[in-house]
XYZ file of N, CA and C in Angstrom:
783
model
N 22.536 1.413 24.088
C 21.611 0.767 23.146
C 21.949 1.205 21.730
N 22.033 0.276 20.850
C 22.400 0.574 19.469
C 21.156 0.690 18.610
N 20.913 1.902 18.094
C 19.763 2.129 17.221
C 20.198 2.298 15.767
N 21.474 2.064 15.468
C 21.961 2.340 14.117
C 21.552 1.264 13.127
N 21.535 0.009 13.553
C 21.210 -1.068 12.629
C 19.725 -1.203 12.402
N 19.369 -1.840 11.324
C 17.972 -2.099 11.016
C 17.486 -3.313 11.793
N 16.279 -3.249 12.324
C 15.682 -4.400 12.977
C 14.760 -5.082 11.974
N 15.085 -6.313 11.544
C 14.313 -6.960 10.490
C 12.985 -7.487 11.005
N 12.114 -7.857 10.055
C 10.894 -8.589 10.365
C 9.985 -7.836 11.334
N 9.808 -6.539 11.117
C 8.912 -5.798 11.994
C 7.473 -6.286 11.862
N 7.079 -6.720 10.645
C 5.735 -7.285 10.494
C 5.554 -8.483 11.423
N 6.578 -9.338 11.487
C 6.505 -10.513 12.344
C 6.457 -10.102 13.818
N 7.279 -9.110 14.194
C 7.303 -8.677 15.591
C 5.967 -8.083 16.019
N 5.378 -7.234 15.163
C 4.081 -6.653 15.502
C 3.001 -7.728 15.521
N 3.053 -8.688 14.612
C 2.086 -9.784 14.630
C 2.202 -10.584 15.921
N 3.435 -10.774 16.387
C 3.653 -11.545 17.609
C 3.030 -10.855 18.813
N 2.974 -9.528 18.787
C 2.399 -8.781 19.900
C 0.888 -8.595 19.775
N 0.294 -9.034 18.684
C -1.128 -8.769 18.460
C -1.993 -9.373 19.549
N -1.674 -10.580 20.008
C -2.521 -11.269 20.981
C -2.605 -10.536 22.309
N -1.573 -9.752 22.659
C -1.603 -9.020 23.927
C -1.355 -7.526 23.710
N -1.789 -7.033 22.550
C -1.543 -5.637 22.173
C -2.083 -4.675 23.220
N -3.306 -4.913 23.696
C -3.937 -3.987 24.628
C -3.312 -4.041 26.015
N -2.537 -5.090 26.302
C -1.839 -5.159 27.575
C -0.493 -4.451 27.530
N 0.062 -4.311 26.329
C 1.400 -3.762 26.183
C 1.373 -2.244 26.044
N 0.361 -1.705 25.386
C 0.334 -0.280 25.063
C -0.783 0.450 25.811
N -0.550 1.712 26.141
C -1.577 2.531 26.780
C -2.804 2.604 25.890
N -3.970 2.575 26.510
C -5.233 2.551 25.781
C -5.822 3.950 25.688
N -5.741 4.605 24.511
C -6.302 5.954 24.395
C -7.821 5.975 24.352
N -8.458 4.788 24.268
C -9.905 4.703 24.159
C -10.587 4.439 25.505
N -9.830 4.281 26.575
C -10.420 4.003 27.886
C -11.311 5.159 28.330
N -12.324 4.836 29.111
C -13.318 5.848 29.494
C -12.739 6.950 30.374
N -11.659 6.675 31.110
C -11.083 7.696 31.985
C -9.970 8.491 31.309
N -9.801 8.310 29.991
C -8.813 9.061 29.219
C -9.507 10.238 28.539
N -8.893 11.409 28.610
C -9.413 12.593 27.915
C -8.833 12.587 26.508
N -9.680 12.285 25.513
C -9.211 12.061 24.152
C -9.944 12.992 23.185
N -9.242 13.975 22.593
C -9.878 14.896 21.645
C -10.347 14.240 20.358
N -9.953 12.987 20.120
C -10.300 12.313 18.868
C -11.800 12.262 18.644
N -12.560 11.967 19.699
C -14.002 11.770 19.522
C -14.683 13.042 19.033
N -14.364 14.156 19.630
C -14.964 15.418 19.191
C -14.524 15.756 17.769
N -13.265 15.469 17.448
C -12.771 15.767 16.100
C -13.475 14.910 15.055
N -13.732 13.640 15.363
C -14.462 12.783 14.426
C -15.894 13.255 14.264
N -16.528 13.635 15.370
C -17.910 14.106 15.300
C -18.036 15.388 14.491
N -16.936 16.146 14.413
C -16.975 17.415 13.687
C -16.864 17.245 12.178
N -16.553 16.039 11.715
C -16.502 15.799 10.271
C -17.937 15.828 9.736
N -18.217 16.775 8.882
C -19.595 17.001 8.429
C -20.127 15.820 7.616
N -21.403 15.514 7.800
C -22.096 14.516 6.992
C -21.316 13.214 6.934
N -20.802 12.794 8.122
C -19.883 11.660 8.155
C -20.511 10.374 7.644
N -21.829 10.212 7.793
C -22.457 8.970 7.396
C -22.330 8.659 5.926
N -22.044 9.666 5.096
C -21.933 9.454 3.653
C -20.483 9.426 3.197
N -19.556 9.271 4.130
C -18.149 9.420 3.784
C -17.340 8.173 4.103
N -16.050 8.243 3.718
C -15.133 7.122 3.900
C -14.013 7.528 4.843
N -13.761 6.672 5.829
C -12.653 6.875 6.758
C -11.615 5.795 6.538
N -10.361 6.108 6.859
C -9.279 5.130 6.792
C -8.607 5.047 8.153
N -8.552 3.835 8.692
C -7.844 3.563 9.943
C -6.466 3.049 9.555
N -5.482 3.937 9.576
C -4.146 3.638 9.063
C -3.262 3.119 10.194
N -2.893 1.859 10.081
C -2.232 1.197 11.198
C -3.284 0.787 12.200
N -4.270 0.037 11.741
C -5.471 -0.245 12.543
C -5.190 -1.144 13.735
N -4.024 -1.806 13.764
C -3.723 -2.679 14.885
C -4.756 -3.773 15.028
N -5.202 -4.001 16.256
C -6.185 -5.062 16.514
C -7.618 -4.599 16.282
N -7.807 -3.362 15.809
C -9.126 -2.896 15.394
C -9.999 -2.236 16.441
N -9.461 -1.665 17.521
C -10.348 -1.065 18.527
C -11.119 0.153 18.030
N -10.634 0.808 16.973
C -11.311 2.004 16.466
C -12.352 1.690 15.404
N -12.406 0.472 14.911
C -13.288 0.164 13.789
C -14.759 0.366 14.151
N -15.173 -0.062 15.332
C -16.561 0.132 15.738
C -16.962 1.595 15.773
N -16.199 2.466 16.462
C -16.519 3.891 16.448
C -16.525 4.511 15.051
N -15.631 4.075 14.179
C -15.632 4.617 12.813
C -16.857 4.150 12.037
N -17.228 2.890 12.187
C -18.413 2.384 11.493
C -19.682 3.062 11.979
N -19.674 3.544 13.205
C -20.824 4.283 13.714
C -20.939 5.688 13.160
N -19.867 6.169 12.508
C -19.847 7.545 12.009
C -19.715 7.635 10.492
N -19.173 6.603 9.857
C -18.876 6.661 8.433
C -19.541 5.507 7.694
N -19.830 5.744 6.428
C -20.469 4.716 5.615
C -19.509 3.578 5.304
N -18.244 3.922 4.964
C -17.255 2.904 4.630
C -15.972 3.175 5.415
N -15.254 2.081 5.719
C -14.001 2.185 6.462
C -12.949 1.321 5.772
N -11.776 1.902 5.570
C -10.606 1.160 5.103
C -9.721 0.908 6.319
N -9.418 -0.363 6.586
C -8.582 -0.743 7.729
C -7.264 -1.282 7.190
N -6.178 -0.579 7.479
C -4.874 -0.918 6.904
C -3.876 -1.206 8.018
N -3.104 -2.262 7.842
C -1.986 -2.544 8.738
C -0.987 -3.430 7.988
N 0.289 -3.279 8.294
C 1.298 -4.083 7.582
C 1.533 -5.437 8.235
N 0.987 -5.647 9.449
C 1.221 -6.888 10.177
C 0.032 -7.830 10.021
N 0.223 -9.013 9.439
C -0.909 -9.927 9.223
C -1.599 -10.333 10.518
N -0.837 -10.458 11.605
C -1.470 -10.802 12.875
C -2.423 -9.741 13.361
N -2.086 -8.467 13.118
C -2.964 -7.367 13.504
C -4.237 -7.379 12.654
N -4.086 -7.567 11.355
C -5.249 -7.613 10.464
C -6.188 -8.741 10.880
N -5.630 -9.892 11.210
C -6.447 -11.031 11.622
C -7.266 -10.696 12.865
N -6.620 -10.061 13.849
C -7.347 -9.681 15.063
C -8.382 -8.602 14.773
N -8.049 -7.665 13.890
C -8.982 -6.578 13.567
C -10.241 -7.107 12.901
N -10.112 -8.095 12.030
C -11.292 -8.674 11.378
C -12.290 -9.203 12.416
N -11.759 -9.738 13.495
C -12.622 -10.305 14.531
C -13.440 -9.246 15.256
N -13.038 -7.980 15.145
C -13.748 -6.901 15.839
C -14.994 -6.431 15.092
N -15.132 -6.832 13.846
C -16.214 -6.317 13.007
C -17.378 -7.296 13.004
N -18.563 -6.797 13.364
C -19.760 -7.633 13.346
C -20.081 -8.065 11.923
N -20.689 -9.217 11.791
C -20.996 -9.756 10.466
C -21.827 -8.783 9.642
N -22.743 -8.074 10.284
C -23.612 -7.138 9.565
C -22.842 -5.965 8.974
N -21.625 -5.678 9.498
C -20.857 -4.527 9.042
C -19.698 -4.894 8.128
N -19.460 -6.180 7.906
C -18.249 -6.586 7.195
C -18.187 -6.067 5.767
N -19.320 -5.903 5.125
C -19.327 -5.403 3.752
C -18.894 -3.938 3.679
N -18.921 -3.245 4.810
C -18.555 -1.828 4.829
C -17.089 -1.605 5.184
N -16.357 -2.676 5.437
C -14.945 -2.548 5.812
C -14.073 -3.245 4.770
N -13.052 -2.545 4.312
C -12.058 -3.124 3.408
C -10.734 -3.230 4.165
N -10.222 -4.443 4.285
C -8.955 -4.667 4.977
C -7.815 -4.713 3.967
N -6.743 -3.984 4.281
C -5.564 -3.934 3.419
C -4.336 -4.252 4.252
N -3.603 -5.289 3.871
C -2.336 -5.591 4.523
C -1.222 -4.992 3.691
N -0.725 -3.852 4.155
C 0.321 -3.147 3.421
C 0.898 -2.044 4.308
N 2.045 -1.468 3.950
C 2.596 -0.340 4.698
C 1.730 0.904 4.540
N 1.860 1.808 5.473
C 1.031 3.014 5.457
C 1.368 3.966 4.320
N 2.556 3.858 3.757
C 2.895 4.767 2.655
C 2.466 4.217 1.298
N 1.826 3.042 1.284
C 1.375 2.421 0.035
C -0.094 2.777 -0.190
N -0.321 4.013 -0.631
C -1.689 4.519 -0.793
C -1.928 5.082 -2.192
N -1.080 4.714 -3.149
C -1.189 5.297 -4.489
C -2.534 5.021 -5.133
N -3.142 3.886 -4.804
C -4.438 3.556 -5.397
C -5.601 4.167 -4.620
N -5.306 4.993 -3.629
C -6.355 5.631 -2.811
C -6.336 7.152 -2.929
N -5.615 7.672 -3.877
C -5.483 9.125 -4.013
C -6.853 9.761 -4.188
N -7.136 10.759 -3.350
C -8.374 11.516 -3.450
C -9.634 10.762 -3.098
N -9.544 9.695 -2.273
C -10.721 8.869 -1.990
C -11.153 8.873 -0.524
N -10.374 9.485 0.360
C -10.604 9.378 1.804
C -11.040 10.729 2.362
N -12.089 10.707 3.193
C -12.562 11.938 3.830
C -11.903 12.180 5.181
N -11.641 11.118 5.915
C -10.976 11.247 7.217
C -9.979 10.105 7.367
N -8.702 10.445 7.452
C -7.656 9.454 7.716
C -7.285 9.559 9.188
N -7.158 8.411 9.835
C -6.871 8.379 11.270
C -5.665 7.468 11.492
N -4.695 7.957 12.261
C -3.493 7.176 12.574
C -3.291 7.219 14.086
N -3.641 6.141 14.755
C -3.554 6.082 16.206
C -2.320 5.279 16.604
N -1.311 5.982 17.111
C -0.062 5.342 17.534
C 0.538 4.471 16.438
N 0.375 4.896 15.197
C 0.938 4.143 14.074
C 2.004 4.929 13.306
N 2.142 6.212 13.572
C 3.243 6.977 12.983
C 4.475 6.799 13.867
N 4.957 5.570 13.927
C 6.021 5.234 14.866
C 7.218 4.591 14.176
N 7.310 4.740 12.845
C 8.446 4.159 12.131
C 9.738 4.837 12.616
N 10.756 4.067 12.978
C 11.974 4.696 13.504
C 12.761 5.469 12.458
N 12.514 5.211 11.176
C 13.181 5.937 10.090
C 12.282 7.102 9.675
N 12.716 8.328 9.932
C 11.867 9.487 9.651
C 11.633 9.668 8.154
N 12.483 9.090 7.306
C 12.222 9.146 5.862
C 10.941 8.387 5.537
N 10.720 7.268 6.200
C 9.490 6.500 6.013
C 8.288 7.280 6.536
N 8.464 7.953 7.662
C 7.388 8.788 8.193
C 7.031 9.877 7.205
N 8.051 10.522 6.623
C 7.771 11.602 5.684
C 7.047 11.093 4.443
N 7.467 9.940 3.920
C 6.759 9.348 2.773
C 5.311 9.030 3.142
N 5.117 8.544 4.351
C 3.765 8.199 4.791
C 2.892 9.439 4.898
N 3.413 10.490 5.491
C 2.630 11.722 5.618
C 2.257 12.281 4.247
N 3.179 12.237 3.313
C 2.883 12.724 1.965
C 1.833 11.850 1.293
N 1.911 10.534 1.515
C 0.921 9.622 0.931
C -0.458 9.842 1.546
N -0.508 10.077 2.845
C -1.791 10.337 3.500
C -2.404 11.623 2.970
N -1.594 12.647 2.844
C -2.116 13.917 2.307
C -2.706 13.714 0.913
N -2.030 12.936 0.073
C -2.510 12.716 -1.294
C -3.809 11.920 -1.320
N -4.038 11.051 -0.354
C -5.236 10.206 -0.380
C -6.479 10.943 0.085
N -6.314 12.129 0.701
C -7.473 12.859 1.212
C -8.187 13.626 0.115
N -9.514 13.591 0.180
C -10.319 14.412 -0.716
C -10.236 15.877 -0.293
N -10.580 16.822 -1.178
C -10.688 18.225 -0.763
C -11.644 18.341 0.422
N -11.216 19.064 1.440
C -12.024 19.165 2.645
C -11.806 18.043 3.628
N -10.926 17.072 3.277
C -10.650 15.958 4.168
C -9.804 16.392 5.353
N -9.613 15.458 6.288
C -8.877 15.774 7.505
C -8.055 14.566 7.929
N -6.905 14.837 8.515
C -6.013 13.814 9.046
C -5.961 13.982 10.555
N -6.338 12.926 11.277
C -6.378 12.944 12.736
C -5.470 11.844 13.264
N -4.853 12.079 14.401
C -4.011 11.013 14.927
C -3.549 11.239 16.341
N -2.985 10.183 16.899
C -2.358 10.200 18.209
C -0.950 9.667 18.038
N 0.014 10.326 18.663
C 1.413 9.914 18.565
C 2.008 9.842 19.965
N 2.780 8.788 20.266
C 3.359 8.662 21.607
C 4.334 9.797 21.899
N 4.282 10.285 23.114
C 5.029 11.483 23.514
C 6.314 11.125 24.246
N 7.454 11.584 23.733
C 8.718 11.425 24.449
C 8.795 12.402 25.607
N 8.128 13.555 25.463
C 8.097 14.539 26.548
C 7.486 13.941 27.808
N 6.461 13.102 27.625
C 5.770 12.524 28.774
C 6.678 11.565 29.542
N 7.586 10.892 28.853
C 8.541 10.017 29.535
C 9.479 10.863 30.392
N 9.901 11.987 29.858
C 10.780 12.876 30.614
C 10.036 13.522 31.792
N 8.764 13.832 31.597
C 7.944 14.378 32.680
C 7.784 13.351 33.798
N 7.500 12.102 33.434
C 7.385 11.036 34.424
C 8.701 10.872 35.189
N 9.825 10.977 34.473
C 11.131 10.889 35.110
C 11.297 11.986 36.146
N 10.917 13.204 35.799
C 11.012 14.337 36.729
C 10.205 14.072 37.998
N 8.980 13.568 37.834
C 8.131 13.311 38.994
C 8.693 12.193 39.867
N 9.219 11.142 39.224
C 9.823 10.048 39.988
C 11.066 10.515 40.736
N 11.827 11.378 40.112
C 13.027 11.930 40.751
C 12.641 12.740 41.983
N 11.637 13.595 41.850
C 11.161 14.364 42.998
C 10.636 13.436 44.096
N 9.921 12.405 43.674
C 9.364 11.439 44.622
C 10.481 10.788 45.437
N 11.543 10.405 44.763
C 12.664 9.764 45.450
C 13.358 10.722 46.408
N 13.561 11.948 45.985
C 14.168 12.947 46.870
C 13.296 13.203 48.088
N 11.990 13.265 47.879
C 11.065 13.494 48.994
C 11.105 12.349 50.000
N 11.488 11.155 49.532
C 11.604 10.003 50.423
C 12.995 9.889 51.039
N 13.835 10.885 50.827
C 15.119 10.944 51.502
C 16.289 10.367 50.744
N 16.122 10.011 49.469
C 17.252 9.491 48.705
C 18.257 10.596 48.408
N 19.522 10.225 48.301
C 20.547 11.141 47.838
C 20.355 11.382 46.332
N 20.793 12.548 45.817
C 20.537 12.880 44.409
C 20.969 11.804 43.413
N 22.150 11.235 43.577
C 22.605 10.226 42.615
C 21.706 8.989 42.657
N 21.304 8.587 43.854
C 20.412 7.433 43.983
C 19.033 7.755 43.416
N 18.575 8.983 43.625
C 17.271 9.391 43.101
C 17.270 9.377 41.577
N 18.383 9.786 40.970
C 18.481 9.762 39.513
C 18.433 8.332 38.982
N 19.157 7.434 39.647
C 19.137 6.037 39.216
C 17.747 5.430 39.387
N 17.091 5.772 40.500
C 15.736 5.278 40.757
C 14.779 5.738 39.659
N 14.830 7.030 39.333
C 13.917 7.578 38.322
C 14.196 6.991 36.943
N 15.458 6.875 36.583
C 15.809 6.334 35.269
C 15.380 4.875 35.142
N 15.518 4.109 36.223
C 15.130 2.697 36.176
C 13.618 2.555 36.037
N 12.856 3.263 36.865
C 11.408 3.081 36.870
C 10.718 3.766 35.689
N 11.367 4.752 35.087
C 10.847 5.339 33.847
C 11.365 4.587 32.627
N 12.099 3.494 32.859
C 12.539 2.559 31.816
C 13.398 3.224 30.745
N 14.349 4.041 31.195
C 15.223 4.729 30.249
C 16.009 3.773 29.372
N 16.194 2.541 29.829
C 16.985 1.585 29.051
C 16.358 1.286 27.696
N 15.079 1.590 27.531
C 14.398 1.306 26.267
C 14.381 2.511 25.312
N 14.868 3.674 25.761
C 14.676 4.906 24.997
C 15.982 5.520 24.522
N 15.916 6.111 23.348
C 16.938 7.031 22.849
C 16.276 8.408 22.846
N 16.582 9.211 23.867
C 15.890 10.489 24.025
C 16.328 11.523 22.994
N 17.548 11.399 22.503
C 18.035 12.393 21.540
C 17.208 12.378 20.263
N 16.810 11.185 19.806
C 16.079 11.074 18.550
C 14.667 10.524 18.736
N 14.220 10.397 19.983
C 12.851 9.984 20.235
C 12.537 8.598 19.737
N 13.345 7.613 20.153
C 13.110 6.244 19.703
C 13.005 5.301 20.895
N 12.290 4.210 20.681
C 11.984 3.231 21.716
C 12.201 1.842 21.142
N 12.841 0.966 21.917
C 13.095 -0.399 21.462
C 12.728 -1.359 22.579
N 11.856 -2.339 22.246
C 11.358 -3.258 23.268
C 10.921 -4.557 22.613
N 11.542 -5.671 23.007
C 11.160 -7.003 22.548
C 11.024 -7.092 21.021
N 11.997 -6.536 20.339
C 12.013 -6.618 18.886
C 11.277 -5.498 18.182
N 10.471 -4.718 18.919
C 9.758 -3.598 18.308
C 10.620 -2.343 18.371
N 10.569 -1.573 17.309
C 11.239 -0.264 17.288
C 10.198 0.785 16.940
N 10.131 1.834 17.757
C 9.102 2.848 17.571
C 9.690 4.247 17.669
N 9.015 5.158 16.994
C 9.292 6.577 17.110
C 8.407 7.178 18.199
N 8.994 7.951 19.096
C 8.251 8.782 20.040
C 8.449 10.241 19.639
N 7.504 11.114 19.989
C 7.430 12.434 19.389
C 7.471 13.576 20.404
N 8.119 14.660 20.005
C 7.895 15.985 20.586
C 6.772 16.653 19.799
N 5.997 17.491 20.466
C 4.913 18.191 19.783
C 5.401 19.050 18.633
N 6.532 19.725 18.826
C 7.037 20.605 17.768
C 7.464 19.814 16.537
N 7.932 18.572 16.746
C 8.335 17.766 15.581
C 7.121 17.333 14.781
N 6.010 17.017 15.459
C 4.779 16.699 14.739
C 4.376 17.844 13.825
N 4.363 19.060 14.361
C 3.999 20.221 13.543
C 4.960 20.382 12.372
N 6.246 20.222 12.637
C 7.256 20.395 11.586
C 7.065 19.386 10.463
N 6.898 18.112 10.801
C 6.829 17.079 9.770
C 5.506 17.120 9.008
N 4.422 17.446 9.681
C 3.152 17.602 8.983
C 3.219 18.770 7.999
N 3.799 19.882 8.437
C 3.919 21.042 7.545
C 4.840 20.730 6.377
N 5.910 19.994 6.626
C 6.849 19.648 5.564
C 6.198 18.747 4.522
N 5.215 17.963 4.943
C 4.497 17.090 4.018
C 3.383 17.824 3.276
N 3.186 19.108 3.565
C 2.206 19.905 2.838
C 0.891 20.098 3.542
N 0.762 19.641 4.797
C -0.477 19.867 5.537
C -0.544 21.303 6.018
N -1.774 21.750 6.270
C -2.003 23.097 6.791
C -3.039 23.017 7.914
N -3.323 24.146 8.537
C -4.273 24.197 9.652
C -3.972 23.093 10.661
N -2.702 23.023 11.044
C -2.240 21.964 11.945
C -2.456 22.392 13.391
N -3.108 21.545 14.164
C -3.234 21.779 15.599
C -2.729 20.543 16.338
N -2.004 20.785 17.412
C -1.475 19.711 18.252
C -1.934 19.953 19.683
N -2.554 18.946 20.283
C -3.007 19.038 21.672
C -2.667 17.717 22.363
N -3.317 17.430 23.502
C -2.919 16.277 24.301
C -4.063 15.305 24.535
N -3.725 14.025 24.532
C -4.561 12.961 25.083
C -4.063 12.749 26.508
N -4.939 12.868 27.494
C -4.525 12.857 28.897
C -4.855 11.521 29.554
N -3.843 10.919 30.187
C -3.993 9.624 30.850
C -3.950 9.794 32.372
N -4.840 9.143 33.085
C -4.776 9.209 34.547
C -3.561 8.438 35.068
N -3.066 8.857 36.215
C -1.988 8.110 36.862
C -2.581 6.848 37.480
N -2.263 5.705 36.894
C -2.803 4.438 37.382
C -1.692 3.401 37.384
N -2.057 2.134 37.398
C -1.063 1.072 37.496
C -0.206 0.932 36.247
N -0.556 1.621 35.166
C 0.290 1.609 33.977
C 1.584 2.387 34.182
N 1.642 3.196 35.234
C 2.792 4.062 35.482
C 3.448 3.687 36.804
N 4.766 3.602 36.787
C 5.491 3.378 38.038
C 5.227 4.534 38.990
N 4.862 4.209 40.226
C 4.587 5.250 41.213
C 3.305 5.997 40.977
N 2.432 5.464 40.123
C 1.225 6.187 39.748
C 0.344 6.574 40.920
N 0.220 5.695 41.909
C -0.655 5.984 43.054
C -0.213 7.238 43.793
N 1.097 7.465 43.880
C 1.611 8.638 44.582
C 1.607 9.889 43.711
N 1.324 9.730 42.411
C 1.343 10.873 41.493
C -0.058 11.378 41.171
N -1.060 10.855 41.861
C -2.449 11.136 41.499
C -2.782 12.625 41.532
N -2.102 13.398 42.348
C -2.398 14.831 42.442
C -1.604 15.668 41.445
N -0.746 15.043 40.674
C 0.041 15.771 39.674
C -0.737 15.871 38.366
N -0.460 16.887 37.549
C -1.067 16.923 36.212
C -0.791 15.621 35.473
N -1.752 15.163 34.655
C -1.646 13.820 34.056
C -0.572 13.721 32.986
N -0.237 12.466 32.675
C 0.640 12.184 31.556
C -0.137 12.325 30.251
N 0.569 12.246 29.123
C -0.107 12.512 27.851
C 0.589 11.835 26.671
N -0.170 11.680 25.608
C 0.336 11.510 24.254
C -0.141 12.704 23.442
N 0.383 12.826 22.237
C 0.019 13.959 21.382
C -1.159 13.609 20.484
N -2.088 14.535 20.376
C -3.170 14.443 19.398
C -2.951 15.514 18.347
N -3.195 15.187 17.083
C -3.039 16.194 16.030
C -4.220 16.153 15.071
N -4.454 17.302 14.479
C -5.448 17.450 13.426
C -4.808 18.298 12.322
N -4.936 17.859 11.063
C -4.323 18.598 9.958
C -5.184 18.445 8.714
N -5.112 19.452 7.847
C -5.862 19.451 6.595
C -4.898 19.463 5.422
N -5.280 18.860 4.287
C -4.375 18.825 3.121
C -4.280 20.190 2.435
């Protein structure tokens, strides 16, 4: 797989996926998912008088929970199709409290020092780490003193963990090692991943996947402090190949982070 060239029209590709976004990506908001985000949002003091930013808001699944905790919400996404779907998630009575911005996540110069809680759920996925670094620096600048940056990032470690479990599963069923490796690589969809640099390519979309240590490194490099990285835990279900047979194994995960400017 060639990851060297630029994939054009990412706004168009993400807009094209908006109609079935929740079918394509794991849902960190499902009731059977262990998600530290909710407790972290509740810990933001006096949230009702503050402003939150949903950076890379996608189709808007987080807007309702944010409106229940914050007085104002900024919903930002670079894909017009995502913004259109997100608008539909907001009740008419709440529309005056939401500002929609169609722009890249690093375009926050007019928001410096105005945000109390910035949230990025599976949106720090730009395949160019220079863009990620610019975005992290822009997010840090937009936070007020005492503000917080919360987010979820897709885990490349979890893909490798799933591969390990599938490999063991195949061996337990009597496959020879070479066949077990091919079985695990196929069902863990290795054809879509560049494991060396944590990248994923699928139907025109290009995404960054993360190691936990890289999250800490890049947040610190952007000037954040008090950085904590933990896990969002997903049950083994039909979203995972072989999930029914993996039910007794520790769950899969994405990374959750919390950082202060």
